[in-house]
Amino acid sequence: MVNKLVTDTAEMLEEKTASRKAVVHSTAYPEQAIGSPFVKNPKMSMRNVDVFYGEKQAIFNVNVDIGQNEVIAMIGPSGCGKSTFLRSINRMNDTVDSCRVKGELTLDGEDIYSAKMDPVALRARVGMVFQKPNPFPKSIYDNVSYGPRLHGLASRRAELDEIVEMSLHRAGLWEEVKDRLDQPGTGLSGGQQQRLCIARAIAISPEVILMDEPCSALDPIATAKIEELIAELSENYTIAIVTHSMQQAARVSHRTAYFHLGHLVEVNDTEKVFTAPEHELTEAYITGRFG
Amino acid sequence: MDKLNLDQHISRQFNEDLEEIKTSMLEMGGLVEMQVGDAIRALEDADSGLAEKVIEVESRIDEMEMDIDETCTTLIARRQPAASDLRLVTAVSKAIRDLERIGDEAQKIAKMAIHLAEEGVAPRGYTEVRHIGNCVRKMLNDSLDAFSRFDAEAAIATMKDDRQVDMDYKSALREMITYMMEDPRSISRSMNILWALRSLERIGDHAKNICEHVVYLVQGRDIRHRKLDGDS
């Protein structure tokens, strides 16, 4: 009986090996990102996305979904287009004259590049946190309340107070600043400033938060706090994070997307990407095999 | 044919570190292979001198295991290996545990050889020891070969050999029991052979484990305990 099982297993393994190679050895760009770029419940969907700066094409035919309450990390060498792609999904690229975005990008099924879509309203739903903390030269309170005021989210002062407190709480900053809300935001430490920016982003109740290397200017402790925050925020928000730190991608994200010279090469569960990536280029990048 | 491109990291030191753990593991494997061969020969020839040597060398194997283990831990701490590099470190770290156990089994066989040298040779069982011994030595050799060449196909082929070893072990067991019932005076000496056979069978199991680590290393698939889990 046991021997029979052993034989069967060995045969089964042999068949599996022949039919399915877990590791793909190819350095060519795949026509479609390999792995699992699509999800069942997409918050945002990007189809056939090309981005150009003038004549130069920066993004080539990218197809990917961002799932509800998912943290997706985008990694890749400098100039691979991950930031360009991130900035396309809340129309931050509109501010760059030479930049053109083609393809279909939707948020809850709505085309975000349609004439009906107001970019300011879109950016309220899809917030952004930048590489360098950039608080307004105003008080901590005003930094957080600026957005809600602008979008008319609060009619009374008490409501505004509540939004400010809740946002600072969620950003893990409340305890540190509650006694000095009237002091300038620029007087905080780098890590605190970045959490202030996150509080500012979530004050207007966005649905998606885009983070463009949010920790690259921070020390390890401040980085750990932001990463902890990302895990907590993913309960309520959908998060896309661009990072140069592969360990950070491995720590915070559910799925990881690998970009290479404007092509989306592989999207897979983070665990898979960091233990057994499917594409040779992904493998080469995350193991530090090319520059 | 180095499919994992161990020598292509931007950091040359990283290349060297990874090469080093692989080389040390194979070196340890070579020593363990020798131990198994010596232990079997000591048993066959009732050569207690050779058996003593096997027991002595065993401590060297334990040291190698600890050294390589420490190098692996340091490498993880300093380099945070990912993907195939991570799988290499994991596979080496698991394989050295299996090698160390094989070393232990060789030591047990050597102890049985000493008993037999003192009590007089057993009436039967040497043919079986020789046969199963040759099978598991080949398995061990093939599994280390598959590791050094990162050859998952060869590893899977070697895993299949364990089935034959298990069958041969069972039939040897039956034969020894029959003989012991016929001649109860030989029980004590026959038991020594039985324990040695048991150790050989275990060595086959560990060689099979090493093959599983090779498949994980090359293909990123964990194929352990498949017969219990069914397919996935």
Short mmCIF file of C-alpha atoms in Angstrom, two decimals:
data_model
loop_
_atom_site.label_atom_id
_atom_site.label_comp_id
_atom_site.label_asym_id
_atom_site.label_seq_id
_atom_site.Cartn_x
_atom_site.Cartn_y
_atom_site.Cartn_z
CA MET A 1 0.00 0.00 0.00
CA VAL A 2 2.70 2.42 1.08
CA ASN A 3 4.87 1.42 -1.85
CA LYS A 4 1.99 1.97 -4.22
CA LEU A 5 1.52 5.47 -2.84
CA VAL A 6 5.19 6.21 -3.21
CA THR A 7 5.17 5.06 -6.84
CA ASP A 8 2.12 7.13 -7.60
CA THR A 9 3.67 10.19 -6.00
CA ALA A 10 6.88 9.84 -7.95
CA GLU A 11 4.96 9.46 -11.20
CA MET A 12 2.68 12.34 -10.38
CA LEU A 13 5.68 14.54 -9.62
CA GLU A 14 7.30 13.62 -12.87
CA GLU A 15 4.19 14.56 -14.84
CA LYS A 16 3.90 17.83 -12.98
CA THR A 17 7.50 18.68 -13.65
CA ALA A 18 7.05 18.09 -17.33
CA SER A 19 3.88 20.15 -17.59
CA ARG A 20 4.61 23.05 -15.29
CA LYS A 21 7.87 24.79 -14.66
CA ALA A 22 7.60 27.05 -11.66
CA VAL A 23 10.54 29.14 -12.74
CA VAL A 24 10.46 30.65 -16.22
CA HIS A 25 13.87 31.21 -17.71
CA SER A 26 13.42 33.97 -20.22
CA THR A 27 14.63 37.52 -20.41
CA ALA A 28 12.16 38.66 -23.10
CA TYR A 29 9.31 40.95 -22.12
CA PRO A 30 6.12 38.97 -21.82
CA GLU A 31 3.24 40.21 -23.97
CA GLN A 32 1.14 40.38 -20.83
CA ALA A 33 2.47 40.69 -17.31
CA ILE A 34 2.88 37.13 -16.09
CA GLY A 35 1.53 35.95 -12.77
CA SER A 36 -1.79 37.30 -11.56
CA PRO A 37 -2.23 40.92 -12.70
CA PHE A 38 -6.02 40.74 -12.44
CA VAL A 39 -8.20 40.35 -9.37
CA LYS A 40 -11.84 39.46 -8.74
CA ASN A 41 -12.86 42.71 -7.05
CA PRO A 42 -10.82 45.47 -8.67
CA LYS A 43 -10.96 48.93 -7.11
CA MET A 44 -9.06 50.29 -10.06
CA SER A 45 -8.47 48.71 -13.45
CA MET A 46 -5.87 49.73 -15.97
CA ARG A 47 -6.07 48.35 -19.51
CA ASN A 48 -3.70 48.86 -22.45
CA VAL A 49 -2.10 51.86 -20.78
CA ASP A 50 0.60 53.70 -22.72
CA VAL A 51 2.21 56.86 -21.38
CA PHE A 52 4.30 59.21 -23.50
CA TYR A 53 6.50 62.19 -22.66
CA GLY A 54 6.42 64.03 -25.97
CA GLU A 55 7.64 61.50 -28.53
CA LYS A 56 9.18 59.23 -25.98
CA GLN A 57 7.10 56.33 -24.74
CA ALA A 58 7.56 55.69 -21.02
CA ILE A 59 4.91 53.01 -20.38
CA PHE A 60 4.09 50.19 -22.78
CA ASN A 61 0.69 48.51 -22.80
CA VAL A 62 0.23 47.93 -19.08
CA ASN A 63 -2.72 45.84 -17.91
CA VAL A 64 -3.27 45.46 -14.19
CA ASP A 65 -5.93 45.65 -11.48
CA ILE A 66 -5.64 47.07 -8.01
CA GLY A 67 -7.89 45.14 -5.65
CA GLN A 68 -10.19 46.52 -2.97
CA ASN A 69 -8.30 47.01 0.32
CA GLU A 70 -5.17 45.68 -1.23
CA VAL A 71 -1.62 46.93 -0.77
CA ILE A 72 0.14 46.60 -4.10
CA ALA A 73 3.84 47.41 -4.34
CA MET A 74 5.45 48.56 -7.55
CA ILE A 75 9.14 47.87 -7.84
CA GLY A 76 11.74 48.14 -10.57
CA PRO A 77 15.01 49.83 -11.43
CA SER A 78 15.19 53.62 -11.77
CA GLY A 79 13.50 54.87 -14.92
CA CYS A 80 11.31 51.78 -15.25
CA GLY A 81 8.16 53.90 -15.22
CA LYS A 82 6.70 52.87 -11.91
CA SER A 83 6.33 56.46 -10.66
CA THR A 84 5.01 57.60 -14.04
CA PHE A 85 2.44 54.83 -13.89
CA LEU A 86 1.47 55.72 -10.32
CA ARG A 87 1.03 59.35 -11.27
CA SER A 88 -1.18 58.36 -14.19
CA ILE A 89 -3.74 56.76 -11.92
CA ASN A 90 -4.76 59.97 -10.21
CA ARG A 91 -4.00 62.23 -13.19
CA MET A 92 -1.04 63.90 -11.53
CA ASN A 93 0.55 63.68 -14.98
CA ASP A 94 -2.01 66.21 -16.24
CA THR A 95 0.28 68.85 -14.79
CA VAL A 96 3.11 67.79 -17.10
CA ASP A 97 2.47 69.42 -20.48
CA SER A 98 4.28 66.93 -22.66
CA CYS A 99 2.70 63.92 -20.97
CA ARG A 100 0.00 61.91 -22.73
CA VAL A 101 -1.81 58.91 -21.27
CA LYS A 102 -3.56 56.40 -23.53
CA GLY A 103 -5.66 53.41 -22.59
CA GLU A 104 -8.48 52.72 -20.19
CA LEU A 105 -8.09 53.56 -16.50
CA THR A 106 -11.11 53.12 -14.25
CA LEU A 107 -11.97 53.70 -10.60
CA ASP A 108 -14.98 51.62 -9.54
CA GLY A 109 -15.70 51.19 -13.24
CA GLU A 110 -15.67 54.95 -13.97
CA ASP A 111 -13.27 56.18 -16.62
CA ILE A 112 -10.92 58.54 -14.81
CA TYR A 113 -9.77 60.24 -18.03
CA SER A 114 -13.28 60.99 -19.29
CA ALA A 115 -14.28 64.62 -19.84
CA LYS A 116 -16.85 64.29 -17.06
CA MET A 117 -14.24 63.41 -14.45
CA ASP A 118 -13.05 66.41 -12.45
CA PRO A 119 -9.35 65.87 -11.71
CA VAL A 120 -9.60 67.67 -8.37
CA ALA A 121 -12.49 65.46 -7.28
CA LEU A 122 -10.57 62.43 -8.54
CA ARG A 123 -7.52 63.35 -6.48
CA ALA A 124 -9.77 63.61 -3.42
CA ARG A 125 -10.76 59.99 -4.01
CA VAL A 126 -7.27 58.89 -5.00
CA GLY A 127 -4.88 60.63 -2.62
CA MET A 128 -1.14 60.78 -2.85
CA VAL A 129 1.83 60.80 -0.49
CA PHE A 130 5.17 61.86 -1.90
CA GLN A 131 8.78 60.90 -1.45
CA LYS A 132 9.76 63.96 0.53
CA PRO A 133 7.40 65.06 3.27
CA ASN A 134 5.85 68.27 1.99
CA PRO A 135 3.67 69.80 4.70
CA PHE A 136 2.16 73.20 3.92
CA PRO A 137 3.88 76.09 5.71
CA LYS A 138 0.94 76.23 8.07
CA SER A 139 0.01 74.84 11.46
CA ILE A 140 -0.40 71.12 12.02
CA TYR A 141 -4.15 71.66 12.38
CA ASP A 142 -4.39 73.66 9.16
CA ASN A 143 -2.36 71.09 7.25
CA VAL A 144 -4.91 68.41 8.03
CA SER A 145 -8.02 70.60 7.83
CA TYR A 146 -7.05 72.21 4.52
CA GLY A 147 -8.45 69.44 2.35
CA PRO A 148 -11.75 68.95 4.20
CA ARG A 149 -12.32 72.74 4.08
CA LEU A 150 -11.54 72.90 0.38
CA HIS A 151 -13.90 70.05 -0.40
CA GLY A 152 -16.55 71.30 2.02
CA LEU A 153 -16.53 68.13 4.08
CA ALA A 154 -17.26 69.89 7.36
CA SER A 155 -19.86 72.58 8.05
CA ARG A 156 -18.97 73.37 11.63
CA ARG A 157 -15.74 73.81 13.52
CA ALA A 158 -16.52 70.83 15.78
CA GLU A 159 -16.86 68.57 12.75
CA LEU A 160 -13.57 69.81 11.40
CA ASP A 161 -11.94 69.20 14.79
CA GLU A 162 -13.24 65.68 14.69
CA ILE A 163 -11.88 65.02 11.20
CA VAL A 164 -8.48 66.42 12.19
CA GLU A 165 -8.31 64.31 15.33
CA MET A 166 -9.44 61.14 13.56
CA SER A 167 -7.01 61.62 10.69
CA LEU A 168 -4.09 62.25 13.03
CA HIS A 169 -5.13 59.20 15.04
CA ARG A 170 -5.21 57.01 11.96
CA ALA A 171 -1.85 58.34 10.89
CA GLY A 172 -0.50 57.40 14.32
CA LEU A 173 0.49 61.00 15.07
CA TRP A 174 -2.22 62.23 17.44
CA GLU A 175 -0.48 61.38 20.70
CA GLU A 176 2.67 63.15 19.58
CA VAL A 177 1.07 66.39 18.40
CA LYS A 178 -2.24 66.81 20.25
CA ASP A 179 -0.82 69.55 22.51
CA ARG A 180 0.72 71.58 19.72
CA LEU A 181 -1.75 71.56 16.87
CA ASP A 182 -1.22 75.29 16.32
CA GLN A 183 2.49 74.93 15.71
CA PRO A 184 3.91 74.78 12.19
CA GLY A 185 3.91 71.38 10.51
CA THR A 186 7.37 72.06 9.17
CA GLY A 187 8.71 71.99 12.75
CA LEU A 188 8.07 68.26 13.08
CA SER A 189 10.70 65.58 12.48
CA GLY A 190 10.93 63.99 9.02
CA GLY A 191 9.00 60.89 10.05
CA GLN A 192 6.35 62.97 11.80
CA GLN A 193 6.05 65.23 8.75
CA GLN A 194 5.47 62.21 6.54
CA ARG A 195 2.78 60.92 8.88
CA LEU A 196 1.29 64.43 8.85
CA CYS A 197 1.16 64.19 5.05
CA ILE A 198 -0.56 60.84 5.36
CA ALA A 199 -3.04 62.38 7.85
CA ARG A 200 -3.61 65.18 5.35
CA ALA A 201 -4.23 62.63 2.60
CA ILE A 202 -6.72 60.61 4.62
CA ALA A 203 -8.54 63.65 6.04
CA ILE A 204 -10.56 63.91 2.84
CA SER A 205 -11.60 60.24 3.08
CA PRO A 206 -9.93 58.97 -0.08
CA GLU A 207 -10.66 55.50 -1.35
CA VAL A 208 -7.20 54.87 -2.74
CA ILE A 209 -3.87 56.16 -1.42
CA LEU A 210 -0.90 56.28 -3.74
CA MET A 211 2.51 56.43 -2.10
CA ASP A 212 5.58 57.35 -4.09
CA GLU A 213 8.58 56.13 -2.09
CA PRO A 214 7.09 57.43 1.16
CA CYS A 215 9.98 56.25 3.33
CA SER A 216 13.05 56.96 1.24
CA ALA A 217 13.84 60.13 3.21
CA LEU A 218 13.18 58.54 6.61
CA ASP A 219 15.24 56.66 9.17
CA PRO A 220 14.48 52.99 9.97
CA ILE A 221 12.33 53.77 13.02
CA ALA A 222 10.18 56.29 11.18
CA THR A 223 10.04 53.84 8.27
CA ALA A 224 8.80 51.08 10.56
CA LYS A 225 6.06 53.38 11.84
CA ILE A 226 4.91 54.23 8.32
CA GLU A 227 4.93 50.57 7.35
CA GLU A 228 2.89 49.70 10.42
CA LEU A 229 0.53 52.45 9.41
CA ILE A 230 0.22 51.06 5.87
CA ALA A 231 -0.89 47.72 7.31
CA GLU A 232 -3.54 49.44 9.44
CA LEU A 233 -4.70 51.73 6.65
CA SER A 234 -5.22 48.80 4.29
CA GLU A 235 -8.26 47.83 6.37
CA ASN A 236 -10.03 50.96 5.14
CA TYR A 237 -8.16 52.02 2.04
CA THR A 238 -6.67 50.61 -1.10
CA ILE A 239 -2.97 51.38 -1.28
CA ALA A 240 -0.49 51.41 -4.15
CA ILE A 241 3.10 52.02 -3.10
CA VAL A 242 6.16 52.64 -5.25
CA THR A 243 9.34 51.73 -3.43
CA HIS A 244 13.02 51.25 -4.10
CA SER A 245 13.36 49.08 -1.05
CA MET A 246 12.57 45.52 -1.96
CA GLN A 247 12.47 44.55 1.68
CA GLN A 248 9.83 47.20 2.17
CA ALA A 249 7.75 45.79 -0.69
CA ALA A 250 8.17 42.34 0.83
CA ARG A 251 7.09 43.59 4.24
CA VAL A 252 4.05 45.70 3.44
CA SER A 253 2.41 44.53 0.25
CA HIS A 254 -0.01 41.78 -0.67
CA ARG A 255 0.93 41.76 -4.33
CA THR A 256 4.05 43.03 -6.03
CA ALA A 257 4.30 44.37 -9.57
CA TYR A 258 7.67 44.42 -11.28
CA PHE A 259 8.29 47.10 -13.96
CA HIS A 260 11.21 47.02 -16.34
CA LEU A 261 11.91 49.87 -18.79
CA GLY A 262 8.24 50.76 -19.08
CA HIS A 263 6.97 47.20 -19.32
CA LEU A 264 5.01 45.47 -16.59
CA VAL A 265 6.82 42.16 -16.41
CA GLU A 266 5.27 40.29 -13.53
CA VAL A 267 2.54 40.72 -10.95
CA ASN A 268 2.25 38.08 -8.28
CA ASP A 269 1.53 37.52 -4.62
CA THR A 270 4.38 39.17 -2.76
CA GLU A 271 5.32 35.91 -1.10
CA LYS A 272 5.73 34.28 -4.49
CA VAL A 273 7.70 37.16 -5.99
CA PHE A 274 10.26 37.06 -3.20
CA THR A 275 10.64 33.29 -2.95
CA ALA A 276 10.04 32.00 -6.48
CA PRO A 277 9.44 34.72 -9.07
CA GLU A 278 8.27 33.47 -12.44
CA HIS A 279 10.17 35.78 -14.75
CA GLU A 280 13.92 35.89 -15.20
CA LEU A 281 13.97 39.71 -15.12
CA THR A 282 12.11 39.82 -11.81
CA GLU A 283 14.49 37.24 -10.43
CA ALA A 284 17.52 39.19 -11.65
CA TYR A 285 16.27 42.43 -10.13
CA ILE A 286 15.26 41.21 -6.70
CA THR A 287 18.40 39.14 -6.27
CA GLY A 288 20.61 42.07 -7.30
CA ARG A 289 21.99 40.55 -10.47
CA PHE A 290 21.97 43.55 -12.77
CA GLY A 291 22.50 47.25 -12.48
CA MET B 1 25.60 24.55 -16.15
CA ASP B 2 24.78 27.00 -13.46
CA LYS B 3 21.12 27.73 -14.07
CA LEU B 4 20.86 29.85 -10.96
CA ASN B 5 23.59 32.27 -12.12
CA LEU B 6 25.17 32.37 -8.70
CA ASP B 7 28.11 34.34 -10.05
CA GLN B 8 26.15 37.21 -11.55
CA HIS B 9 25.36 39.42 -8.58
CA ILE B 10 26.36 43.05 -8.64
CA SER B 11 28.10 42.34 -5.35
CA ARG B 12 31.01 40.01 -5.91
CA GLN B 13 31.18 39.31 -2.18
CA PHE B 14 27.60 38.03 -2.33
CA ASN B 15 28.57 35.66 -5.19
CA GLU B 16 31.41 34.36 -3.07
CA ASP B 17 29.27 33.93 0.04
CA LEU B 18 26.70 31.89 -1.86
CA GLU B 19 29.36 29.83 -3.59
CA GLU B 20 30.95 29.20 -0.24
CA ILE B 21 27.89 27.72 1.46
CA LYS B 22 27.24 25.51 -1.55
CA THR B 23 30.84 24.31 -1.71
CA SER B 24 31.01 23.69 2.04
CA MET B 25 27.78 21.73 1.92
CA LEU B 26 29.08 19.53 -0.88
CA GLU B 27 32.34 19.07 0.98
CA MET B 28 30.37 17.96 4.02
CA GLY B 29 28.39 15.66 1.71
CA GLY B 30 31.61 14.10 0.44
CA LEU B 31 32.76 13.39 3.98
CA VAL B 32 29.38 11.89 4.91
CA GLU B 33 29.48 9.65 1.83
CA MET B 34 32.86 8.39 2.93
CA GLN B 35 31.54 7.75 6.43
CA VAL B 36 28.66 5.65 5.12
CA GLY B 37 31.03 3.62 2.92
CA ASP B 38 33.48 3.06 5.77
CA ALA B 39 30.73 2.10 8.22
CA ILE B 40 29.35 -0.52 5.84
CA ARG B 41 32.81 -1.92 5.19
CA ALA B 42 33.58 -2.02 8.92
CA LEU B 43 30.39 -4.00 9.46
CA GLU B 44 31.07 -6.45 6.64
CA ASP B 45 34.66 -7.04 7.66
CA ALA B 46 33.99 -6.83 11.41
CA ASP B 47 36.76 -4.24 11.36
CA SER B 48 36.54 -2.43 14.70
CA GLY B 49 39.50 -0.19 13.86
CA LEU B 50 37.69 1.27 10.86
CA ALA B 51 34.52 1.54 12.93
CA GLU B 52 36.37 3.56 15.57
CA LYS B 53 37.59 5.90 12.85
CA VAL B 54 34.00 6.45 11.66
CA ILE B 55 32.95 7.36 15.20
CA GLU B 56 35.86 9.77 15.47
CA VAL B 57 35.14 11.56 12.20
CA GLU B 58 31.49 12.01 13.18
CA SER B 59 32.36 14.95 15.43
CA ARG B 60 34.01 16.67 12.45
CA ILE B 61 30.67 16.40 10.59
CA ASP B 62 28.82 17.96 13.51
CA GLU B 63 31.26 20.86 13.45
CA MET B 64 30.79 21.34 9.74
CA GLU B 65 27.02 21.43 10.21
CA MET B 66 27.33 24.15 12.83
CA ASP B 67 29.79 26.16 10.73
CA ILE B 68 27.64 26.10 7.61
CA ASP B 69 24.54 26.84 9.66
CA GLU B 70 26.19 29.91 11.09
CA THR B 71 27.35 31.06 7.66
CA CYS B 72 23.76 30.72 6.41
CA THR B 73 22.40 32.77 9.31
CA THR B 74 25.00 35.47 8.77
CA LEU B 75 24.25 35.54 5.07
CA ILE B 76 20.54 36.00 5.75
CA ALA B 77 21.25 38.77 8.24
CA ARG B 78 23.69 40.64 6.03
CA ARG B 79 22.30 40.09 2.55
CA GLN B 80 18.57 39.42 2.94
CA PRO B 81 18.66 36.98 0.03
CA ALA B 82 15.52 36.71 -2.10
CA ALA B 83 14.13 34.34 -4.71
CA SER B 84 16.67 31.73 -5.92
CA ASP B 85 19.31 33.02 -3.50
CA LEU B 86 16.89 32.59 -0.62
CA ARG B 87 15.97 29.13 -1.86
CA LEU B 88 19.65 28.19 -2.06
CA VAL B 89 20.29 29.27 1.53
CA THR B 90 17.15 27.46 2.74
CA ALA B 91 17.99 24.31 0.77
CA VAL B 92 21.59 24.23 2.03
CA SER B 93 20.45 24.82 5.57
CA LYS B 94 18.01 21.91 5.35
CA ALA B 95 20.36 19.62 3.43
CA ILE B 96 23.13 19.92 6.03
CA ARG B 97 20.66 18.77 8.68
CA ASP B 98 19.93 15.67 6.62
CA LEU B 99 23.64 15.11 6.04
CA GLU B 100 24.30 15.37 9.75
CA ARG B 101 21.61 12.77 10.43
CA ILE B 102 23.14 10.50 7.81
CA GLY B 103 26.41 10.93 9.68
CA ASP B 104 24.63 9.84 12.88
CA GLU B 105 23.26 6.75 11.16
CA ALA B 106 26.74 5.89 9.86
CA GLN B 107 27.99 6.18 13.42
CA LYS B 108 25.27 3.79 14.60
CA ILE B 109 26.30 1.28 11.93
CA ALA B 110 29.91 1.62 13.10
CA LYS B 111 28.80 0.86 16.67
CA MET B 112 27.03 -2.26 15.46
CA ALA B 113 30.25 -3.23 13.66
CA ILE B 114 32.12 -2.98 16.97
CA HIS B 115 29.49 -5.13 18.73
CA LEU B 116 29.76 -7.76 16.01
CA ALA B 117 33.55 -7.70 16.19
CA GLU B 118 33.27 -8.38 19.93
CA GLU B 119 30.41 -10.92 19.91
CA GLY B 120 31.33 -12.78 16.75
CA VAL B 121 29.82 -12.37 13.31
CA ALA B 122 26.13 -12.79 12.64
CA PRO B 123 25.04 -15.90 10.81
CA ARG B 124 23.10 -14.07 8.11
CA GLY B 125 22.19 -10.69 6.68
CA TYR B 126 25.46 -9.55 5.13
CA THR B 127 24.20 -9.91 1.57
CA GLU B 128 21.28 -7.65 2.44
CA VAL B 129 23.55 -5.10 4.10
CA ARG B 130 25.78 -5.05 1.04
CA HIS B 131 22.86 -4.73 -1.35
CA ILE B 132 20.90 -2.04 0.55
CA GLY B 133 24.17 -0.34 1.43
CA ASN B 134 25.06 -0.03 -2.25
CA CYS B 135 21.59 1.29 -3.06
CA VAL B 136 21.64 4.05 -0.42
CA ARG B 137 25.22 5.01 -1.20
CA LYS B 138 24.21 5.50 -4.81
CA MET B 139 21.16 7.48 -3.72
CA LEU B 140 23.27 9.73 -1.54
CA ASN B 141 25.81 10.21 -4.30
CA ASP B 142 23.09 10.97 -6.87
CA SER B 143 21.30 13.41 -4.56
CA LEU B 144 24.51 15.38 -3.95
CA ASP B 145 25.23 15.32 -7.67
CA ALA B 146 21.75 16.68 -8.38
CA PHE B 147 22.40 19.40 -5.81
CA SER B 148 25.73 20.41 -7.28
CA ARG B 149 24.28 20.55 -10.80
CA PHE B 150 20.94 22.08 -9.71
CA ASP B 151 19.24 19.26 -11.57
CA ALA B 152 15.64 18.79 -10.42
CA GLU B 153 14.91 15.98 -12.90
CA ALA B 154 17.81 13.92 -11.60
CA ALA B 155 16.64 14.61 -8.04
CA ILE B 156 13.15 13.32 -8.80
CA ALA B 157 14.60 10.22 -10.46
CA THR B 158 16.71 9.57 -7.36
CA MET B 159 13.72 9.97 -5.07
CA LYS B 160 12.13 7.03 -6.82
CA ASP B 161 15.01 4.78 -5.75
CA ASP B 162 13.90 5.13 -2.14
CA ARG B 163 10.90 2.98 -2.94
CA GLN B 164 13.19 0.05 -3.84
CA VAL B 165 15.23 0.57 -0.68
CA ASP B 166 12.09 0.47 1.45
CA MET B 167 10.97 -2.76 -0.22
CA ASP B 168 14.35 -4.40 0.14
CA TYR B 169 14.50 -3.34 3.77
CA LYS B 170 11.13 -4.94 4.48
CA SER B 171 12.04 -8.20 2.83
CA ALA B 172 15.40 -8.29 4.63
CA LEU B 173 13.52 -7.70 7.88
CA ARG B 174 11.22 -10.66 7.23
CA GLU B 175 14.11 -12.89 6.39
CA MET B 176 16.05 -11.95 9.52
CA ILE B 177 13.00 -12.54 11.71
CA THR B 178 12.46 -15.96 10.17
CA TYR B 179 16.07 -16.83 10.81
CA MET B 180 15.98 -15.62 14.39
CA MET B 181 12.92 -17.79 15.05
CA GLU B 182 14.72 -20.80 13.63
CA ASP B 183 17.86 -20.17 15.64
CA PRO B 184 17.17 -18.18 18.82
CA ARG B 185 20.85 -18.36 19.86
CA SER B 186 21.72 -15.93 17.08
CA ILE B 187 19.16 -13.29 18.07
CA SER B 188 21.57 -10.91 19.76
CA ARG B 189 24.02 -10.94 16.84
CA SER B 190 21.25 -10.80 14.25
CA MET B 191 19.77 -7.77 16.02
CA ASN B 192 23.01 -5.89 15.37
CA ILE B 193 22.56 -6.50 11.65
CA LEU B 194 18.92 -5.48 11.90
CA TRP B 195 19.79 -2.14 13.49
CA ALA B 196 22.37 -1.55 10.79
CA LEU B 197 19.78 -2.31 8.10
CA ARG B 198 17.41 0.08 9.80
CA SER B 199 20.10 2.81 9.72
CA LEU B 200 20.70 2.19 6.03
CA GLU B 201 17.00 2.56 5.33
CA ARG B 202 17.00 5.87 7.22
CA ILE B 203 19.98 7.05 5.15
CA GLY B 204 17.85 6.43 2.05
CA ASP B 205 15.09 8.60 3.55
CA HIS B 206 17.52 11.45 4.23
CA ALA B 207 18.95 11.21 0.70
CA LYS B 208 15.38 11.48 -0.57
CA ASN B 209 14.91 14.60 1.58
CA ILE B 210 17.99 16.15 -0.01
CA CYS B 211 16.41 15.50 -3.42
CA GLU B 212 13.28 17.32 -2.26
CA HIS B 213 15.40 20.30 -1.27
CA VAL B 214 16.94 20.28 -4.76
CA VAL B 215 13.50 20.42 -6.39
CA TYR B 216 12.56 23.33 -4.12
CA LEU B 217 15.83 25.06 -4.89
CA VAL B 218 15.52 24.76 -8.65
CA GLN B 219 11.80 25.04 -9.23
CA GLY B 220 10.52 26.83 -6.15
CA ARG B 221 8.03 24.03 -5.42
CA ASP B 222 7.72 22.30 -2.10
CA ILE B 223 7.06 18.64 -2.85
CA ARG B 224 7.40 17.23 0.64
CA HIS B 225 4.58 15.11 2.06
CA ARG B 226 2.79 15.10 -1.26
CA LYS B 227 1.52 11.57 -0.80
CA LEU B 228 -0.25 12.67 2.38
CA ASP B 229 -1.68 15.92 1.07
CA GLY B 230 -2.67 14.69 -2.35
CA ASP B 231 -2.17 17.12 -5.17
CA SER B 232 -2.26 20.85 -4.74
#
